[in-house]
Amino acid sequence: MTNLWKVSTDTFVNEKESIMRMGNVYQIANGYMGYRGTFDEFGPDELVGITIAGIFDRVGDSWREPVNAPNGGYTRLTLDGSEISALTSTVKKHAQNLNLENAVFNRETIYEANGKTVTVNSTRFLSADKPNLGVIKFSLTTDKAAKVKISTGIDCNIWDLNGKHLVNLKLEQNEGALLVHAVTNELGKKVAVAEVVDASFGKATHEVKDNRNLHVIEVDTEAGKTYTFYKYFAVFTENDHVASVNEAAVKAVIEAKNAGYEKCLSNHNAEWAKKWAYCDVKIDGDDEAQQALRYSIFQLLIVAPVNGSANSIPARALSGQVYKGAIFWDTEMFMFPFFLYTYPEKAVELMRYRIKTLDGARRKAKTESIGFEGAFYAWESQDDGDDACTYFNIGDPNTGRDLRTHFRDKQVHISGDVAIAMWEYFKLTGDDSLLLEGGAEVILECARFYFSYAYFQKNKNRYEILDVIGPDEYHERVNNNAFTNMVTKATFEIANATVAYLKEKHPAAFTTLVSKINIEKELPLFVEAEKLLYVPQPNKEGVIEQFDAYFKLRETTIKELKAQMIHPNEYLGAGQGLAVPTKIIKQADVVMMLNMFKDRYPKEIKKANWEYYEPRTEHGSSLSACAYAMVATEFGNIDFAYDYFMRTAKIDIEAKYKVYVGTIFMGGSHPAANGGAWMTAVFGFGGVQSTAKNVVINPRLYKKWNSLQFNMIYKGDRFKVTIGQDKVEVIADAANKASHTFVISGQSLDTAPGKTLSHAAGAKSLA
Ligand code: BGC
């Protein structure tokens, strides 16, 4: 039977592309940093990367991107003088696995050289309880007596896409630990990596060679005897707010060494046990779906920001510097719901990140295009909230020229996405502290931005949102994109609700905020805009036009369109893209809107739009399939929903995604799709929808699934929900503080703390 908690392979393919993909699949992370699933002996050419969350750097005119730390996990061997490496030696046998239970990566490789074999077994994890720490257990066994030289330490040859980010690099020894410290090129931020080794065999010396700070351990091995050593490395940056990053790093590794491997591992495991106790989803009857979904959840858990960091999750998570390590709408619209429902303390960090970057959003509004008011969040946001997205963000492989794209200046829905998530947090947790610590300010500034962006069409007596890009990036600078207009309307609604709430519950805080941002005179305008904002309505066939005059675009098929491509990586949008004059869209747009605002549209409208847009959607973004899957569950196309759910859930475990858009390398993991997989399971097949008033469950399980079980948090209270083909069971945790209403298949039921509810999955009550 497949182990549904492990991902494993027993092959090693010595090709760059495979090494890159495996590096993503087997990566580990702990929110503070990610470590790609590469081998101990690999270097920058194999894309070894220890990507640190929340610290960015720019070199010259190149793209600003996250900083990769020097690799404290480096180890290389020689056997009787011959270098041992999976790249150059004979690999007799290899196996590797990633344990999803605790994010521990293990590989065992048998190498052959000079008529002898050496078996290398290494296990590593990034500590879940001490986020700066990485721990490695490394063992080697030779089949015959041999002279083995182990070079282990910190490799300062760093894989950078647009580096070199670390300057003034110093390779030193400090209190028995190796220490590398440097500053970032742009802002001069301090970064330090320390490493210690605990080896009870051989003779160790120190060596600095080829930009590596190393312990060299020489040992004459006995045949068949296993030699094990432990490595502890720590990464600290100025963002950690410690007095000295160097001292903090050294102290961390010495403490870890003193505690020992087993202790570090058991502390780490205890944290992971808690994570899974909250966040696992069990699918009974479908192992493939189970494993893919669990792997997706795992991907989200490893990159959840460290508590107190106010960091967010980049579009390619911590799998490298790809996509500039930037935070997109992906986080709020695709990942945030998972955290909100299962791990709200992480949802708080994601929102704190938007509060932290509010000034950047204000700067962007003022300086973008003709200048606007309020908060226009960065399309690609980094540490300060300024936009990392460039005006020429995609390269054309046919001409080698950069293409003007308007993602940065016209994809205005980003501000509303942030406001919506902020409000969702308040609605579903009942916790208003985020609103008070800056969330309300974010919401009002987003509304202010939209008011300054909107046009009042006097003859039509309505506000319109012109010259934008919706989620479908193939059609730029369009007017009245249904998605964007709806998000704008929702932002006004939320702003008005925020005002009403604060006035009633926190009048003093309200007065302070209003005067701080000088917004009093604008508040009535938001009320008017909520009423008069135009949202495109369904035509007589029930189809909502994606934007003004979309229906007049050329009809074609994706197949026909693709047949015209000159280069396989050519971009279909921007000025001259093949999709631009056609109805082919990149990703869910109207359908995304129907999913986000599912309460506002009846089933028939969802079906009509889904059927119209699906054949015209290229699904050129990993964000697309889950939106179609979720809407399909709403009107009963469960088989389709299942296919698209699997497509989404398997994206990172299978790693068959495209890695180039135009000339830009995009190879990394897909946390938005991971979040989409969770949403499709729980919101789609589970039919769960929480509102400020209650939790609604209208299940529509896939036929193969005997049951779907998950935990959810609502208003700070915990529930275990099991949805079977015939019945729904909800167990309210005994420690819950209040009773909440669950509406299961139309029946309203109360969940007192400790109570178990059971109800027919259809309309009939079992209770
Ligand atoms: C998609 C965007 C998404 C971005 C990052 C693009 O290809 O069109 O919607 O935010 O990738 O994942």
JSON list of N, CA and C in Angstrom, two decimals, residues 30-84:
[
{"chain": "A", "resi": 30, "resn": "ASN", "atom": "N", "xyz": [10.34, 26.10, 6.52]},
{"chain": "A", "resi": 30, "resn": "ASN", "atom": "CA", "xyz": [9.72, 26.30, 7.84]},
{"chain": "A", "resi": 30, "resn": "ASN", "atom": "C", "xyz": [9.20, 27.72, 8.01]},
{"chain": "A", "resi": 31, "resn": "GLY", "atom": "N", "xyz": [8.83, 28.34, 6.90]},
{"chain": "A", "resi": 31, "resn": "GLY", "atom": "CA", "xyz": [8.29, 29.69, 6.96]},
{"chain": "A", "resi": 31, "resn": "GLY", "atom": "C", "xyz": [9.40, 30.73, 7.00]},
{"chain": "A", "resi": 32, "resn": "TYR", "atom": "N", "xyz": [10.47, 30.42, 7.69]},
{"chain": "A", "resi": 32, "resn": "TYR", "atom": "CA", "xyz": [11.59, 31.36, 7.75]},
{"chain": "A", "resi": 32, "resn": "TYR", "atom": "C", "xyz": [12.44, 31.23, 6.50]},
{"chain": "A", "resi": 33, "resn": "MET", "atom": "N", "xyz": [12.67, 29.98, 6.11]},
{"chain": "A", "resi": 33, "resn": "MET", "atom": "CA", "xyz": [13.49, 29.73, 4.92]},
{"chain": "A", "resi": 33, "resn": "MET", "atom": "C", "xyz": [13.04, 28.44, 4.23]},
{"chain": "A", "resi": 34, "resn": "GLY", "atom": "N", "xyz": [13.38, 28.35, 2.98]},
{"chain": "A", "resi": 34, "resn": "GLY", "atom": "CA", "xyz": [13.12, 27.12, 2.23]},
{"chain": "A", "resi": 34, "resn": "GLY", "atom": "C", "xyz": [14.45, 26.51, 1.83]},
{"chain": "A", "resi": 35, "resn": "TYR", "atom": "N", "xyz": [14.49, 25.20, 1.72]},
{"chain": "A", "resi": 35, "resn": "TYR", "atom": "CA", "xyz": [15.72, 24.52, 1.30]},
{"chain": "A", "resi": 35, "resn": "TYR", "atom": "C", "xyz": [15.32, 23.55, 0.20]},
{"chain": "A", "resi": 36, "resn": "ARG", "atom": "N", "xyz": [15.81, 23.79, -1.00]},
{"chain": "A", "resi": 36, "resn": "ARG", "atom": "CA", "xyz": [15.39, 22.96, -2.13]},
{"chain": "A", "resi": 36, "resn": "ARG", "atom": "C", "xyz": [15.87, 21.52, -1.95]},
{"chain": "A", "resi": 37, "resn": "GLY", "atom": "N", "xyz": [15.14, 20.61, -2.56]},
{"chain": "A", "resi": 37, "resn": "GLY", "atom": "CA", "xyz": [15.44, 19.18, -2.40]},
{"chain": "A", "resi": 37, "resn": "GLY", "atom": "C", "xyz": [16.59, 18.72, -3.27]},
{"chain": "A", "resi": 38, "resn": "THR", "atom": "N", "xyz": [17.75, 19.27, -2.99]},
{"chain": "A", "resi": 38, "resn": "THR", "atom": "CA", "xyz": [18.96, 18.92, -3.74]},
{"chain": "A", "resi": 38, "resn": "THR", "atom": "C", "xyz": [19.87, 18.09, -2.84]},
{"chain": "A", "resi": 39, "resn": "PHE", "atom": "N", "xyz": [20.89, 17.52, -3.42]},
{"chain": "A", "resi": 39, "resn": "PHE", "atom": "CA", "xyz": [21.78, 16.65, -2.64]},
{"chain": "A", "resi": 39, "resn": "PHE", "atom": "C", "xyz": [22.84, 17.47, -1.91]},
{"chain": "A", "resi": 40, "resn": "ASP", "atom": "N", "xyz": [23.38, 16.85, -0.86]},
{"chain": "A", "resi": 40, "resn": "ASP", "atom": "CA", "xyz": [24.37, 17.51, 0.01]},
{"chain": "A", "resi": 40, "resn": "ASP", "atom": "C", "xyz": [25.57, 18.04, -0.79]},
{"chain": "A", "resi": 41, "resn": "GLU", "atom": "N", "xyz": [25.94, 17.31, -1.83]},
{"chain": "A", "resi": 41, "resn": "GLU", "atom": "CA", "xyz": [27.17, 17.67, -2.55]},
{"chain": "A", "resi": 41, "resn": "GLU", "atom": "C", "xyz": [26.91, 18.67, -3.68]},
{"chain": "A", "resi": 42, "resn": "PHE", "atom": "N", "xyz": [25.65, 19.02, -3.91]},
{"chain": "A", "resi": 42, "resn": "PHE", "atom": "CA", "xyz": [25.34, 19.88, -5.04]},
{"chain": "A", "resi": 42, "resn": "PHE", "atom": "C", "xyz": [25.69, 21.34, -4.74]},
{"chain": "A", "resi": 43, "resn": "GLY", "atom": "N", "xyz": [25.73, 22.11, -5.84]},
{"chain": "A", "resi": 43, "resn": "GLY", "atom": "CA", "xyz": [26.06, 23.53, -5.73]},
{"chain": "A", "resi": 43, "resn": "GLY", "atom": "C", "xyz": [25.10, 24.37, -6.57]},
{"chain": "A", "resi": 44, "resn": "PRO", "atom": "N", "xyz": [25.50, 25.59, -6.88]},
{"chain": "A", "resi": 44, "resn": "PRO", "atom": "CA", "xyz": [24.59, 26.52, -7.55]},
{"chain": "A", "resi": 44, "resn": "PRO", "atom": "C", "xyz": [24.09, 26.02, -8.91]},
{"chain": "A", "resi": 45, "resn": "ASP", "atom": "N", "xyz": [24.90, 25.25, -9.62]},
{"chain": "A", "resi": 45, "resn": "ASP", "atom": "CA", "xyz": [24.44, 24.78, -10.94]},
{"chain": "A", "resi": 45, "resn": "ASP", "atom": "C", "xyz": [23.27, 23.82, -10.82]},
{"chain": "A", "resi": 46, "resn": "GLU", "atom": "N", "xyz": [23.17, 23.18, -9.67]},
{"chain": "A", "resi": 46, "resn": "GLU", "atom": "CA", "xyz": [22.04, 22.25, -9.47]},
{"chain": "A", "resi": 46, "resn": "GLU", "atom": "C", "xyz": [20.91, 22.96, -8.72]},
{"chain": "A", "resi": 47, "resn": "LEU", "atom": "N", "xyz": [21.01, 24.27, -8.64]},
{"chain": "A", "resi": 47, "resn": "LEU", "atom": "CA", "xyz": [19.99, 25.13, -8.03]},
{"chain": "A", "resi": 47, "resn": "LEU", "atom": "C", "xyz": [19.77, 24.82, -6.55]},
{"chain": "A", "resi": 48, "resn": "VAL", "atom": "N", "xyz": [20.86, 24.59, -5.85]},
{"chain": "A", "resi": 48, "resn": "VAL", "atom": "CA", "xyz": [20.73, 24.52, -4.39]},
{"chain": "A", "resi": 48, "resn": "VAL", "atom": "C", "xyz": [20.29, 25.90, -3.96]},
{"chain": "A", "resi": 49, "resn": "GLY", "atom": "N", "xyz": [19.29, 25.97, -3.12]},
{"chain": "A", "resi": 49, "resn": "GLY", "atom": "CA", "xyz": [18.83, 27.28, -2.69]},
{"chain": "A", "resi": 49, "resn": "GLY", "atom": "C", "xyz": [18.29, 27.23, -1.28]},
{"chain": "A", "resi": 50, "resn": "ILE", "atom": "N", "xyz": [18.80, 28.12, -0.46]},
{"chain": "A", "resi": 50, "resn": "ILE", "atom": "CA", "xyz": [18.19, 28.32, 0.86]},
{"chain": "A", "resi": 50, "resn": "ILE", "atom": "C", "xyz": [17.64, 29.73, 0.81]},
{"chain": "A", "resi": 51, "resn": "THR", "atom": "N", "xyz": [16.37, 29.81, 0.47]},
{"chain": "A", "resi": 51, "resn": "THR", "atom": "CA", "xyz": [15.75, 31.12, 0.23]},
{"chain": "A", "resi": 51, "resn": "THR", "atom": "C", "xyz": [15.15, 31.64, 1.52]},
{"chain": "A", "resi": 52, "resn": "ILE", "atom": "N", "xyz": [15.51, 32.84, 1.89]},
{"chain": "A", "resi": 52, "resn": "ILE", "atom": "CA", "xyz": [15.05, 33.40, 3.17]},
{"chain": "A", "resi": 52, "resn": "ILE", "atom": "C", "xyz": [13.80, 34.25, 2.91]},
{"chain": "A", "resi": 53, "resn": "ALA", "atom": "N", "xyz": [12.80, 34.06, 3.75]},
{"chain": "A", "resi": 53, "resn": "ALA", "atom": "CA", "xyz": [11.55, 34.81, 3.58]},
{"chain": "A", "resi": 53, "resn": "ALA", "atom": "C", "xyz": [11.74, 36.26, 4.01]},
{"chain": "A", "resi": 54, "resn": "GLY", "atom": "N", "xyz": [11.20, 37.17, 3.22]},
{"chain": "A", "resi": 54, "resn": "GLY", "atom": "CA", "xyz": [11.07, 38.56, 3.67]},
{"chain": "A", "resi": 54, "resn": "GLY", "atom": "C", "xyz": [12.30, 39.43, 3.56]},
{"chain": "A", "resi": 55, "resn": "ILE", "atom": "N", "xyz": [13.38, 38.93, 2.96]},
{"chain": "A", "resi": 55, "resn": "ILE", "atom": "CA", "xyz": [14.55, 39.80, 2.78]},
{"chain": "A", "resi": 55, "resn": "ILE", "atom": "C", "xyz": [14.90, 39.83, 1.29]},
{"chain": "A", "resi": 56, "resn": "PHE", "atom": "N", "xyz": [14.95, 41.03, 0.76]},
{"chain": "A", "resi": 56, "resn": "PHE", "atom": "CA", "xyz": [15.08, 41.20, -0.69]},
{"chain": "A", "resi": 56, "resn": "PHE", "atom": "C", "xyz": [16.28, 42.07, -1.01]},
{"chain": "A", "resi": 57, "resn": "ASP", "atom": "N", "xyz": [16.73, 41.92, -2.23]},
{"chain": "A", "resi": 57, "resn": "ASP", "atom": "CA", "xyz": [17.91, 42.68, -2.62]},
{"chain": "A", "resi": 57, "resn": "ASP", "atom": "C", "xyz": [17.91, 42.93, -4.12]},
{"chain": "A", "resi": 58, "resn": "ARG", "atom": "N", "xyz": [18.57, 44.00, -4.47]},
{"chain": "A", "resi": 58, "resn": "ARG", "atom": "CA", "xyz": [18.66, 44.32, -5.90]},
{"chain": "A", "resi": 58, "resn": "ARG", "atom": "C", "xyz": [20.10, 44.62, -6.27]},
{"chain": "A", "resi": 59, "resn": "VAL", "atom": "N", "xyz": [20.49, 44.11, -7.43]},
{"chain": "A", "resi": 59, "resn": "VAL", "atom": "CA", "xyz": [21.83, 44.38, -7.94]},
{"chain": "A", "resi": 59, "resn": "VAL", "atom": "C", "xyz": [21.67, 45.13, -9.26]},
{"chain": "A", "resi": 60, "resn": "GLY", "atom": "N", "xyz": [22.19, 46.33, -9.32]},
{"chain": "A", "resi": 60, "resn": "GLY", "atom": "CA", "xyz": [22.12, 47.14, -10.54]},
{"chain": "A", "resi": 60, "resn": "GLY", "atom": "C", "xyz": [20.69, 47.31, -11.01]},
{"chain": "A", "resi": 61, "resn": "ASP", "atom": "N", "xyz": [20.47, 47.10, -12.30]},
{"chain": "A", "resi": 61, "resn": "ASP", "atom": "CA", "xyz": [19.14, 47.26, -12.87]},
{"chain": "A", "resi": 61, "resn": "ASP", "atom": "C", "xyz": [18.38, 45.95, -12.92]},
{"chain": "A", "resi": 62, "resn": "SER", "atom": "N", "xyz": [18.99, 44.89, -12.38]},
{"chain": "A", "resi": 62, "resn": "SER", "atom": "CA", "xyz": [18.31, 43.59, -12.46]},
{"chain": "A", "resi": 62, "resn": "SER", "atom": "C", "xyz": [17.11, 43.57, -11.54]},
{"chain": "A", "resi": 63, "resn": "TRP", "atom": "N", "xyz": [16.33, 42.51, -11.66]},
{"chain": "A", "resi": 63, "resn": "TRP", "atom": "CA", "xyz": [15.15, 42.38, -10.82]},
{"chain": "A", "resi": 63, "resn": "TRP", "atom": "C", "xyz": [15.55, 42.24, -9.36]},
{"chain": "A", "resi": 64, "resn": "ARG", "atom": "N", "xyz": [14.76, 42.88, -8.53]},
{"chain": "A", "resi": 64, "resn": "ARG", "atom": "CA", "xyz": [14.90, 42.72, -7.09]},
{"chain": "A", "resi": 64, "resn": "ARG", "atom": "C", "xyz": [14.32, 41.35, -6.73]},
{"chain": "A", "resi": 65, "resn": "GLU", "atom": "N", "xyz": [14.98, 40.64, -5.86]},
{"chain": "A", "resi": 65, "resn": "GLU", "atom": "CA", "xyz": [14.52, 39.28, -5.56]},
{"chain": "A", "resi": 65, "resn": "GLU", "atom": "C", "xyz": [14.94, 38.88, -4.15]},
{"chain": "A", "resi": 66, "resn": "PRO", "atom": "N", "xyz": [14.41, 37.78, -3.63]},
{"chain": "A", "resi": 66, "resn": "PRO", "atom": "CA", "xyz": [14.78, 37.38, -2.27]},
{"chain": "A", "resi": 66, "resn": "PRO", "atom": "C", "xyz": [16.24, 36.92, -2.22]},
{"chain": "A", "resi": 67, "resn": "VAL", "atom": "N", "xyz": [16.76, 36.97, -1.02]},
{"chain": "A", "resi": 67, "resn": "VAL", "atom": "CA", "xyz": [18.16, 36.62, -0.82]},
{"chain": "A", "resi": 67, "resn": "VAL", "atom": "C", "xyz": [18.27, 35.13, -0.51]},
{"chain": "A", "resi": 68, "resn": "ASN", "atom": "N", "xyz": [19.16, 34.46, -1.18]},
{"chain": "A", "resi": 68, "resn": "ASN", "atom": "CA", "xyz": [19.49, 33.08, -0.84]},
{"chain": "A", "resi": 68, "resn": "ASN", "atom": "C", "xyz": [20.68, 33.07, 0.11]},
{"chain": "A", "resi": 69, "resn": "ALA", "atom": "N", "xyz": [20.59, 32.27, 1.13]},
{"chain": "A", "resi": 69, "resn": "ALA", "atom": "CA", "xyz": [21.66, 32.22, 2.12]},
{"chain": "A", "resi": 69, "resn": "ALA", "atom": "C", "xyz": [22.78, 31.30, 1.64]},
{"chain": "A", "resi": 70, "resn": "PRO", "atom": "N", "xyz": [24.00, 31.52, 2.10]},
{"chain": "A", "resi": 70, "resn": "PRO", "atom": "CA", "xyz": [25.07, 30.53, 1.88]},
{"chain": "A", "resi": 70, "resn": "PRO", "atom": "C", "xyz": [24.59, 29.18, 2.41]},
{"chain": "A", "resi": 71, "resn": "ASN", "atom": "N", "xyz": [24.99, 28.14, 1.73]},
{"chain": "A", "resi": 71, "resn": "ASN", "atom": "CA", "xyz": [24.44, 26.81, 2.03]},
{"chain": "A", "resi": 71, "resn": "ASN", "atom": "C", "xyz": [25.16, 26.11, 3.19]},
{"chain": "A", "resi": 72, "resn": "GLY", "atom": "N", "xyz": [24.56, 26.20, 4.35]},
{"chain": "A", "resi": 72, "resn": "GLY", "atom": "CA", "xyz": [25.11, 25.54, 5.53]},
{"chain": "A", "resi": 72, "resn": "GLY", "atom": "C", "xyz": [24.91, 24.04, 5.53]},
{"chain": "A", "resi": 73, "resn": "GLY", "atom": "N", "xyz": [24.24, 23.52, 4.53]},
{"chain": "A", "resi": 73, "resn": "GLY", "atom": "CA", "xyz": [23.98, 22.08, 4.46]},
{"chain": "A", "resi": 73, "resn": "GLY", "atom": "C", "xyz": [24.97, 21.32, 3.60]},
{"chain": "A", "resi": 74, "resn": "TYR", "atom": "N", "xyz": [26.03, 21.99, 3.16]},
{"chain": "A", "resi": 74, "resn": "TYR", "atom": "CA", "xyz": [26.95, 21.40, 2.17]},
{"chain": "A", "resi": 74, "resn": "TYR", "atom": "C", "xyz": [27.83, 20.29, 2.75]},
{"chain": "A", "resi": 75, "resn": "THR", "atom": "N", "xyz": [27.94, 19.18, 2.06]},
{"chain": "A", "resi": 75, "resn": "THR", "atom": "CA", "xyz": [28.89, 18.10, 2.40]},
{"chain": "A", "resi": 75, "resn": "THR", "atom": "C", "xyz": [29.34, 17.39, 1.12]},
{"chain": "A", "resi": 76, "resn": "ARG", "atom": "N", "xyz": [30.63, 17.22, 1.01]},
{"chain": "A", "resi": 76, "resn": "ARG", "atom": "CA", "xyz": [31.13, 16.44, -0.14]},
{"chain": "A", "resi": 76, "resn": "ARG", "atom": "C", "xyz": [32.21, 15.47, 0.35]},
{"chain": "A", "resi": 77, "resn": "LEU", "atom": "N", "xyz": [32.27, 14.30, -0.30]},
{"chain": "A", "resi": 77, "resn": "LEU", "atom": "CA", "xyz": [33.22, 13.26, 0.12]},
{"chain": "A", "resi": 77, "resn": "LEU", "atom": "C", "xyz": [34.24, 12.97, -0.98]},
{"chain": "A", "resi": 78, "resn": "THR", "atom": "N", "xyz": [35.39, 12.47, -0.55]},
{"chain": "A", "resi": 78, "resn": "THR", "atom": "CA", "xyz": [36.23, 11.77, -1.52]},
{"chain": "A", "resi": 78, "resn": "THR", "atom": "C", "xyz": [36.46, 10.36, -0.96]},
{"chain": "A", "resi": 79, "resn": "LEU", "atom": "N", "xyz": [36.54, 9.41, -1.86]},
{"chain": "A", "resi": 79, "resn": "LEU", "atom": "CA", "xyz": [36.77, 8.01, -1.48]},
{"chain": "A", "resi": 79, "resn": "LEU", "atom": "C", "xyz": [38.10, 7.61, -2.13]},
{"chain": "A", "resi": 80, "resn": "ASP", "atom": "N", "xyz": [39.07, 7.33, -1.29]},
{"chain": "A", "resi": 80, "resn": "ASP", "atom": "CA", "xyz": [40.42, 7.04, -1.79]},
{"chain": "A", "resi": 80, "resn": "ASP", "atom": "C", "xyz": [40.85, 8.10, -2.82]},
{"chain": "A", "resi": 81, "resn": "GLY", "atom": "N", "xyz": [40.56, 9.32, -2.51]},
{"chain": "A", "resi": 81, "resn": "GLY", "atom": "CA", "xyz": [41.01, 10.42, -3.36]},
{"chain": "A", "resi": 81, "resn": "GLY", "atom": "C", "xyz": [40.07, 10.78, -4.50]},
{"chain": "A", "resi": 82, "resn": "SER", "atom": "N", "xyz": [39.07, 9.95, -4.78]},
{"chain": "A", "resi": 82, "resn": "SER", "atom": "CA", "xyz": [38.14, 10.28, -5.88]},
{"chain": "A", "resi": 82, "resn": "SER", "atom": "C", "xyz": [36.94, 11.04, -5.35]},
{"chain": "A", "resi": 83, "resn": "GLU", "atom": "N", "xyz": [36.60, 12.13, -6.05]},
{"chain": "A", "resi": 83, "resn": "GLU", "atom": "CA", "xyz": [35.41, 12.92, -5.68]},
{"chain": "A", "resi": 83, "resn": "GLU", "atom": "C", "xyz": [34.17, 12.07, -5.81]},
{"chain": "A", "resi": 84, "resn": "ILE", "atom": "N", "xyz": [33.28, 12.18, -4.84]},
{"chain": "A", "resi": 84, "resn": "ILE", "atom": "CA", "xyz": [32.00, 11.46, -4.89]},
{"chain": "A", "resi": 84, "resn": "ILE", "atom": "C", "xyz": [30.89, 12.47, -5.12]}
]
